[in-house]
XYZ file of C-alpha atoms in Angstrom:
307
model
C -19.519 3.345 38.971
C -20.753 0.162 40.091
C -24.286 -1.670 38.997
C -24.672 -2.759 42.529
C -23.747 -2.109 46.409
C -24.705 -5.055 48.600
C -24.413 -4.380 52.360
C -23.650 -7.031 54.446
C -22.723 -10.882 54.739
C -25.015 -12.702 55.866
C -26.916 -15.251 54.135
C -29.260 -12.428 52.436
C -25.799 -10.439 51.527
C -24.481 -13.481 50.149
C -27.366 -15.466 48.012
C -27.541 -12.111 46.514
C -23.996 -11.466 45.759
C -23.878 -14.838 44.414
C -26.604 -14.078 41.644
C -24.858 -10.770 41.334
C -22.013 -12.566 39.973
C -23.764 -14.931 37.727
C -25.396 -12.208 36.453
C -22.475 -10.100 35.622
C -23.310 -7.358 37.922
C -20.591 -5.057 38.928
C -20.730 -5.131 42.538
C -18.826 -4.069 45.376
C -19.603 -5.872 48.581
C -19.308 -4.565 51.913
C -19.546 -6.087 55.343
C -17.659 -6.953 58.601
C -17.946 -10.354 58.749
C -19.574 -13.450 57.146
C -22.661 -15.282 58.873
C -24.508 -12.978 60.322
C -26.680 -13.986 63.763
C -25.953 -17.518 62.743
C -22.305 -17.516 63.973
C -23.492 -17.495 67.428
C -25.393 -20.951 66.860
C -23.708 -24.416 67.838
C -25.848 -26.457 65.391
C -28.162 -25.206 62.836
C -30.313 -27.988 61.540
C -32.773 -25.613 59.362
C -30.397 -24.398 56.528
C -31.822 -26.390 53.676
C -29.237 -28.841 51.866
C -27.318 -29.120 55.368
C -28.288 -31.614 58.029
C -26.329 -29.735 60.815
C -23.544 -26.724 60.480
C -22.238 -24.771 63.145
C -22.767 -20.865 63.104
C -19.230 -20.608 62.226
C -18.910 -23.204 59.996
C -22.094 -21.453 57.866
C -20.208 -18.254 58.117
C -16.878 -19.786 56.051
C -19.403 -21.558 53.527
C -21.082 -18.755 52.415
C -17.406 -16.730 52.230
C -16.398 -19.731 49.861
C -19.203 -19.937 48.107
C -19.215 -16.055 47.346
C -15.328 -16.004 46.596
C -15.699 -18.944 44.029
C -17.679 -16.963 41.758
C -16.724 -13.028 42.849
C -13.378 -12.616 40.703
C -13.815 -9.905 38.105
C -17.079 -9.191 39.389
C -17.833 -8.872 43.050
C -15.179 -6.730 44.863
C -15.085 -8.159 48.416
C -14.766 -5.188 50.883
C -13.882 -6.868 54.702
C -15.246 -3.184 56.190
C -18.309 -1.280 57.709
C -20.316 0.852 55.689
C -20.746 4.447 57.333
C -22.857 6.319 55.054
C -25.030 5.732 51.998
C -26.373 9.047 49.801
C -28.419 9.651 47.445
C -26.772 11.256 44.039
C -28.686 12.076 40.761
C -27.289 8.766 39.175
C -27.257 6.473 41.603
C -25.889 6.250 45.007
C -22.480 7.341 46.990
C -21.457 4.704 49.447
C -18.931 5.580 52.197
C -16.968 2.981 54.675
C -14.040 3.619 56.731
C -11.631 4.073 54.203
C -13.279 4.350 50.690
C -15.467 5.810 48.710
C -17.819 3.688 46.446
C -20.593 4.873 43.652
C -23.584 2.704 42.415
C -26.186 2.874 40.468
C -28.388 0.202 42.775
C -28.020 -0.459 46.697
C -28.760 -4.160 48.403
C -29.371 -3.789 52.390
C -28.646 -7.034 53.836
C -27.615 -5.127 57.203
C -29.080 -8.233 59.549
C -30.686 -7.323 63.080
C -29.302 -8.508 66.416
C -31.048 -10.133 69.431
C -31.762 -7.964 72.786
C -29.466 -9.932 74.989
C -30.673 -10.744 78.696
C -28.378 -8.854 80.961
C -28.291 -10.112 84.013
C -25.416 -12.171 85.904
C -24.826 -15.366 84.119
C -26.332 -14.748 81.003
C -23.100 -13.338 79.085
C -21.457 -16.917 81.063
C -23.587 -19.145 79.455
C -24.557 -18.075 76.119
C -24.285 -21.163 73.809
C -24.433 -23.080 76.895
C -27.672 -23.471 77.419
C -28.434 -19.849 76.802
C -29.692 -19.298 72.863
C -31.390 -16.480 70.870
C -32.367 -18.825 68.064
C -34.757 -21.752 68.768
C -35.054 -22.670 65.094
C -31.298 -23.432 65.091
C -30.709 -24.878 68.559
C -34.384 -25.963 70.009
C -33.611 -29.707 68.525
C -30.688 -30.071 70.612
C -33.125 -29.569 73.868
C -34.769 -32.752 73.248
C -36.322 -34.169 76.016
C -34.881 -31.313 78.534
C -36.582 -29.040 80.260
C -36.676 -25.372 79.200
C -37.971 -21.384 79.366
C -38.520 -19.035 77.187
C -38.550 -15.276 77.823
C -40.575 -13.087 76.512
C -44.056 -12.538 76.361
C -44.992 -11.621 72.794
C -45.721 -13.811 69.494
C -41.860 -14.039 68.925
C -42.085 -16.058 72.241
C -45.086 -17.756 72.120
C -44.170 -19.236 68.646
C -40.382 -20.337 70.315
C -42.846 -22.494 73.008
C -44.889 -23.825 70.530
C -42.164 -25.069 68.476
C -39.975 -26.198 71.568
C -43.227 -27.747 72.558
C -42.629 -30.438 69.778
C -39.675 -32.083 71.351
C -39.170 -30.449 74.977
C -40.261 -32.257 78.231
C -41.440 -29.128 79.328
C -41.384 -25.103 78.413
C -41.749 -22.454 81.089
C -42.463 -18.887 79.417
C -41.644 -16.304 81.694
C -42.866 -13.074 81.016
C -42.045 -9.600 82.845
C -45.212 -8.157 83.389
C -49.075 -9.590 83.912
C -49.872 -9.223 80.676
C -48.974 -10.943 77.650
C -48.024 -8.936 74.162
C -48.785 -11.658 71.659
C -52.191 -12.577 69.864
C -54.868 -13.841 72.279
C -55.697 -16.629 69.983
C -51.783 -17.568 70.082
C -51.739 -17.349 73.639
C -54.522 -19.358 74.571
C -52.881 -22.432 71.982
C -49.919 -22.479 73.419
C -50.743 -22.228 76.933
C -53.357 -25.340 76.493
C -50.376 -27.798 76.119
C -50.132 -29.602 78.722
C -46.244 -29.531 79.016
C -46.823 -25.572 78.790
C -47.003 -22.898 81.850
C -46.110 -19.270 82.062
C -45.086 -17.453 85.043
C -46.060 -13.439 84.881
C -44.856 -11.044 87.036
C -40.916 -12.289 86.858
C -38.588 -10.311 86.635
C -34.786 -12.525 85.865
C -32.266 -12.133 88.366
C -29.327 -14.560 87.532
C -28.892 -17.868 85.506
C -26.917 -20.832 87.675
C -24.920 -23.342 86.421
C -21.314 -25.618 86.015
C -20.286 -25.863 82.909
C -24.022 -25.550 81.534
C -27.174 -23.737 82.366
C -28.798 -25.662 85.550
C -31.069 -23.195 86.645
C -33.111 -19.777 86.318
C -33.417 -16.996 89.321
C -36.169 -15.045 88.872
C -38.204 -12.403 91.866
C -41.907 -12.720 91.978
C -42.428 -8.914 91.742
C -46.285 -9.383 93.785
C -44.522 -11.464 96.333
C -41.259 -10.322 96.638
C -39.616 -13.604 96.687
C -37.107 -15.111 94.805
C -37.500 -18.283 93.180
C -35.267 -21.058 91.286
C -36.280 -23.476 88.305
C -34.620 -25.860 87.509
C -33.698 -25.870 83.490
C -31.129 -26.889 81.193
C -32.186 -24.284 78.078
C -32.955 -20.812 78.325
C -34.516 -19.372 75.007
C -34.309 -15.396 74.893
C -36.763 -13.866 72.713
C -37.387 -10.214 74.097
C -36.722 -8.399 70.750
C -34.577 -7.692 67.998
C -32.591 -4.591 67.202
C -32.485 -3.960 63.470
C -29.006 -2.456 62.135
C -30.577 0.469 60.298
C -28.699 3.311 61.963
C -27.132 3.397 58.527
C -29.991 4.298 56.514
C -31.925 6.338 58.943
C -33.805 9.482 57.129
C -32.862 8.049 53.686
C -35.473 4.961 53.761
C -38.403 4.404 55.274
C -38.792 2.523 59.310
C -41.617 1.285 60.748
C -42.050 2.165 64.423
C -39.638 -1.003 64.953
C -36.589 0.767 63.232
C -36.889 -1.889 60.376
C -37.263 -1.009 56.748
C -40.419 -0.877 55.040
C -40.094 -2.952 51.730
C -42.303 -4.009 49.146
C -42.843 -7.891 49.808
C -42.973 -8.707 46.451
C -39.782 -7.235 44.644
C -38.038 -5.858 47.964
C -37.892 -2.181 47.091
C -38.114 0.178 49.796
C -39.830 3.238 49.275
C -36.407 4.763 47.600
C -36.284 4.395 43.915
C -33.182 2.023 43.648
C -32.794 1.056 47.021
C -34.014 -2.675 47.747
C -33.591 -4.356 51.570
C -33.837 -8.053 52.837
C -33.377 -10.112 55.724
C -33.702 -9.254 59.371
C -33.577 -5.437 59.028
C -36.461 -5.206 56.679
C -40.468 -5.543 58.056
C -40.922 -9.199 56.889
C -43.159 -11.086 59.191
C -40.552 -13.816 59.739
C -37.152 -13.966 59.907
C -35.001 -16.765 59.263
C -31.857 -17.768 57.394
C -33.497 -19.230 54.283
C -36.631 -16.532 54.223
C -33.721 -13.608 54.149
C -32.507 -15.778 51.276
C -35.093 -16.187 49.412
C -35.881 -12.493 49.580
C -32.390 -11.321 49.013
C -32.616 -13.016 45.568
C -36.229 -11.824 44.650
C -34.738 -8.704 45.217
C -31.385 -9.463 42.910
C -33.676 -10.387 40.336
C -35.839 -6.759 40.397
C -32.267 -5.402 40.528
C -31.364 -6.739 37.774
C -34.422 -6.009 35.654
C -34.172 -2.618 37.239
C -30.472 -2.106 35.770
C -31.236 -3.521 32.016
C -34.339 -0.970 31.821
C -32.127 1.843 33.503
C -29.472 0.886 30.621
C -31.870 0.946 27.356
């Protein structure tokens, strides 16, 4: 019987299998891969203590970083979790091959981005085509730029590309916008800022990077071209909670409902963090941050649970 199950590798998974270890919590630690979202990124800029790391290069720090403390204590598991149930003592944790018990589950199972499926898009992803403007946006300096989407995910991505863009177009699908009046009506006063409405993507153009945008005026009927360099995709995320489905609680989003101050979801032992849970933001050093506030109510959790 283990004290812990953390799910995933990401930077959540990771910061809190690192206090795990320091803590002397028997863990076992399951997930695919090491990075999360981030490995798609060419340059992230935001990950505090790091001036600029690649997605990939993130990925193998936070491997290292978990490794050089894990022996004896954190038993690394490269594998998917299938199924997670509930026992009178704790919790029954199944992946592809094994069979693991624990008194306390960790969900650090990460989200991923709706992609934009249209020709092109699959082309030129990381080249020019990004789901993560708080990782990338800095390398669009001085470029011109749209963002997709038309809710406050998107508006926000504008705002911020806003700081260092020569322009942002926000196209958006239908006629009306999603996001917060008052957010809309900021944004849109800029004056590098337009929106187009009514556009529905047809293609993205380019050589070896993005050039341009296709997109059909849907009251017109007519195709159109912009020229861009960036294209910043923010049409949703898809949190990976098929795992947990009917054993936690999901908001209408499919994300799990925690308890913003210790992380616990509405499952007596069972604490989330990161891009699958219901936080307002998500980013690599928020999912952090929580993934540890949760390791700590873990742990005070597992000395009460042991008196």
């Amino acid at each position: 019987m283990y004290d812990l199950a953390i799910i995933g590798g990401g930077p959540a998974g990771v910061s809190a299998g690192v206090y795990a270890a320091r803590k002397k919590l028997k863990t076992i630690f399951i997930t695919e891969s090491f990075g999360g979202q981030s490995t798609d990124s060419l340059g992230i800029e935001n990950w505090i203590g790091t001036i600029n790391i690649s997605g990939p290069e993130l990925g193998q720090a936070l491997e290292t970083h978990l490794r050089a403390f894990a022996e004896g204590i954190v038993d690394i598991k490269l594998s998917k979790a299938d199924q997670i149930t509930k026992m009178e003592n704790g919790f029954q944790i199944k992946d592809r091959g094994d069979t693991y018990e624990a008194k306390a589950v960790l969900l650090c199972t990460g989200s991923s981005r709706r992609k934009l499926l249209v020709p092109g898009a699959k082309e030129f992803e990381n080249k020019g085509i990004t789901y993560c403007a708080s990782c990338d946006g800095p390398l669009f300096s001085g470029q011109d730029v749209v963002v997709v989407g038309g809710g406050n995910a998107a508006f926000e991505t504008a705002a911020q590309l806003l700081a260092y863009c020569k322009s942002v177009t926000l196209i958006n699908r239908s006629d009306t916008f999603k996001a917060d009046e008052m957010t809309v009506e900021k944004v849109l006063s800029h004056p590098n800022m337009r929106a187009i409405k009514n556009a529905q993507i047809k293609e993205v153009r380019g050589d070896k990077f993005v050039n341009s945008l296709v997109y059909l005026d849907s009251q017109t009927d007519e195709e159109k071209v912009l020229s861009v360099t960036g294209i910043f995709v923010e049409i949703g995320l898809l949190p990976a909670t098929e795992l947990v489905k009917g054993l936690v609680e999901l908001n209408e989003y499919n994300q799990i409902v925690v308890d913003p101050r210790t992380q616990r979801t509405n499952v007596d032992g069972i604490w989330a963090a990161g891009d699958a849970t219901d936080g307002i933001y998500h980013q690599n050093n928020i999912a952090s941050g929580d993934a540890v506030k949760a390791l700590e109510n873990i742990y005070m959790y597992l000395r009460a649970e042991s008196r």
